[in-house]
Amino acid sequence: MAEAERIIGTPDIPEAEGHEGAEPEQADGKVSPEAAEPAGQDAGDAGDAENGEATVDRSPGTRRRRIILLFSVAVLAYLLDLGSKMLVVAKLEHQEPIEIFGDWLRFDAIRNAGAAFGLGEAFTIIFTIIAATVIVVIARLARKLYSLPWAIALGLLLGGALGNLTDRIFRSPGVFEGAVVDFIAPAHFAVFNLADSAIVCGGILIVLLSFKGLDPDGTVHKD
């Protein structure tokens, strides 16, 4: 066996080089500062991830999906509000209220010239301008939208604002002064509609997201 190794020869093993890609070590067994540098970078990336900055997917595809979700929620909220108002005007207006849960909840069609829940009837044109402004602001926010919860919240706001704005424009007594159709009448509470509900739900969701430090672009701020 020894004779065969003498004839064939023993292959050289570069012990100094070690395994391919191994980091060089100093004489005392410690890793050199150059070798430790990538680990420091990874630690920094992990810190950014904890702050919610490195984990946000800001690709065009993500933004496009969030915008589609926003407008899908808005269209759904708008169609539900519009359909319910058309049904109420055709079947319930000038009729006796319909009791749903006894005295706790009724359907009672009324015309509201004010804001949500019958507030501020003397400022119909002001509320019309506010609703139009909300729609413009939401459209501008959509350009940097990467957060799924924010897409849902803004969609609810947009659908509700469009629902009531449609009444302001197309219902009597005139353009931008039209009275909104309300019909959901809980006991000891103001009468409202589905658009009002969408606006309130969207507003509550935005408050919760802001409280948690989540921005529309997906960035999380931790105080």
mmCIF file of C-alpha atoms in Angstrom, residues 45-58 62 66 146 214 217-220 222:
data_model
loop_
_atom_site.group_PDB
_atom_site.id
_atom_site.type_symbol
_atom_site.label_atom_id
_atom_site.label_comp_id
_atom_site.label_asym_id
_atom_site.label_seq_id
_atom_site.Cartn_x
_atom_site.Cartn_y
_atom_site.Cartn_z
ATOM 1 C CA ASP A 45 -30.865 45.019 8.238
ATOM 2 C CA ALA A 46 -32.541 43.132 11.079
ATOM 3 C CA GLY A 47 -32.918 46.393 12.965
ATOM 4 C CA ASP A 48 -34.540 48.009 9.949
ATOM 5 C CA ALA A 49 -36.894 45.042 9.669
ATOM 6 C CA GLU A 50 -37.932 45.511 13.297
ATOM 7 C CA ASN A 51 -38.745 49.137 12.534
ATOM 8 C CA GLY A 52 -40.990 48.019 9.667
ATOM 9 C CA GLU A 53 -38.944 49.725 6.973
ATOM 10 C CA ALA A 54 -37.103 46.819 5.316
ATOM 11 C CA THR A 55 -40.095 44.477 5.205
ATOM 12 C CA VAL A 56 -42.343 46.691 3.066
ATOM 13 C CA ASP A 57 -42.870 45.442 -0.470
ATOM 14 C CA ARG A 58 -42.993 48.602 -2.568
ATOM 15 C CA THR A 62 -48.053 45.495 -4.796
ATOM 16 C CA ARG A 66 -53.691 47.707 -3.216
ATOM 17 C CA TYR A 146 -48.831 49.750 -0.100
ATOM 18 C CA LEU A 214 -48.970 52.180 10.324
ATOM 19 C CA ASP A 217 -47.058 53.317 2.417
ATOM 20 C CA GLY A 218 -46.693 50.364 4.805
ATOM 21 C CA THR A 219 -44.085 51.944 7.082
ATOM 22 C CA VAL A 220 -44.528 51.250 10.790
ATOM 23 C CA LYS A 222 -42.784 52.561 16.823
#
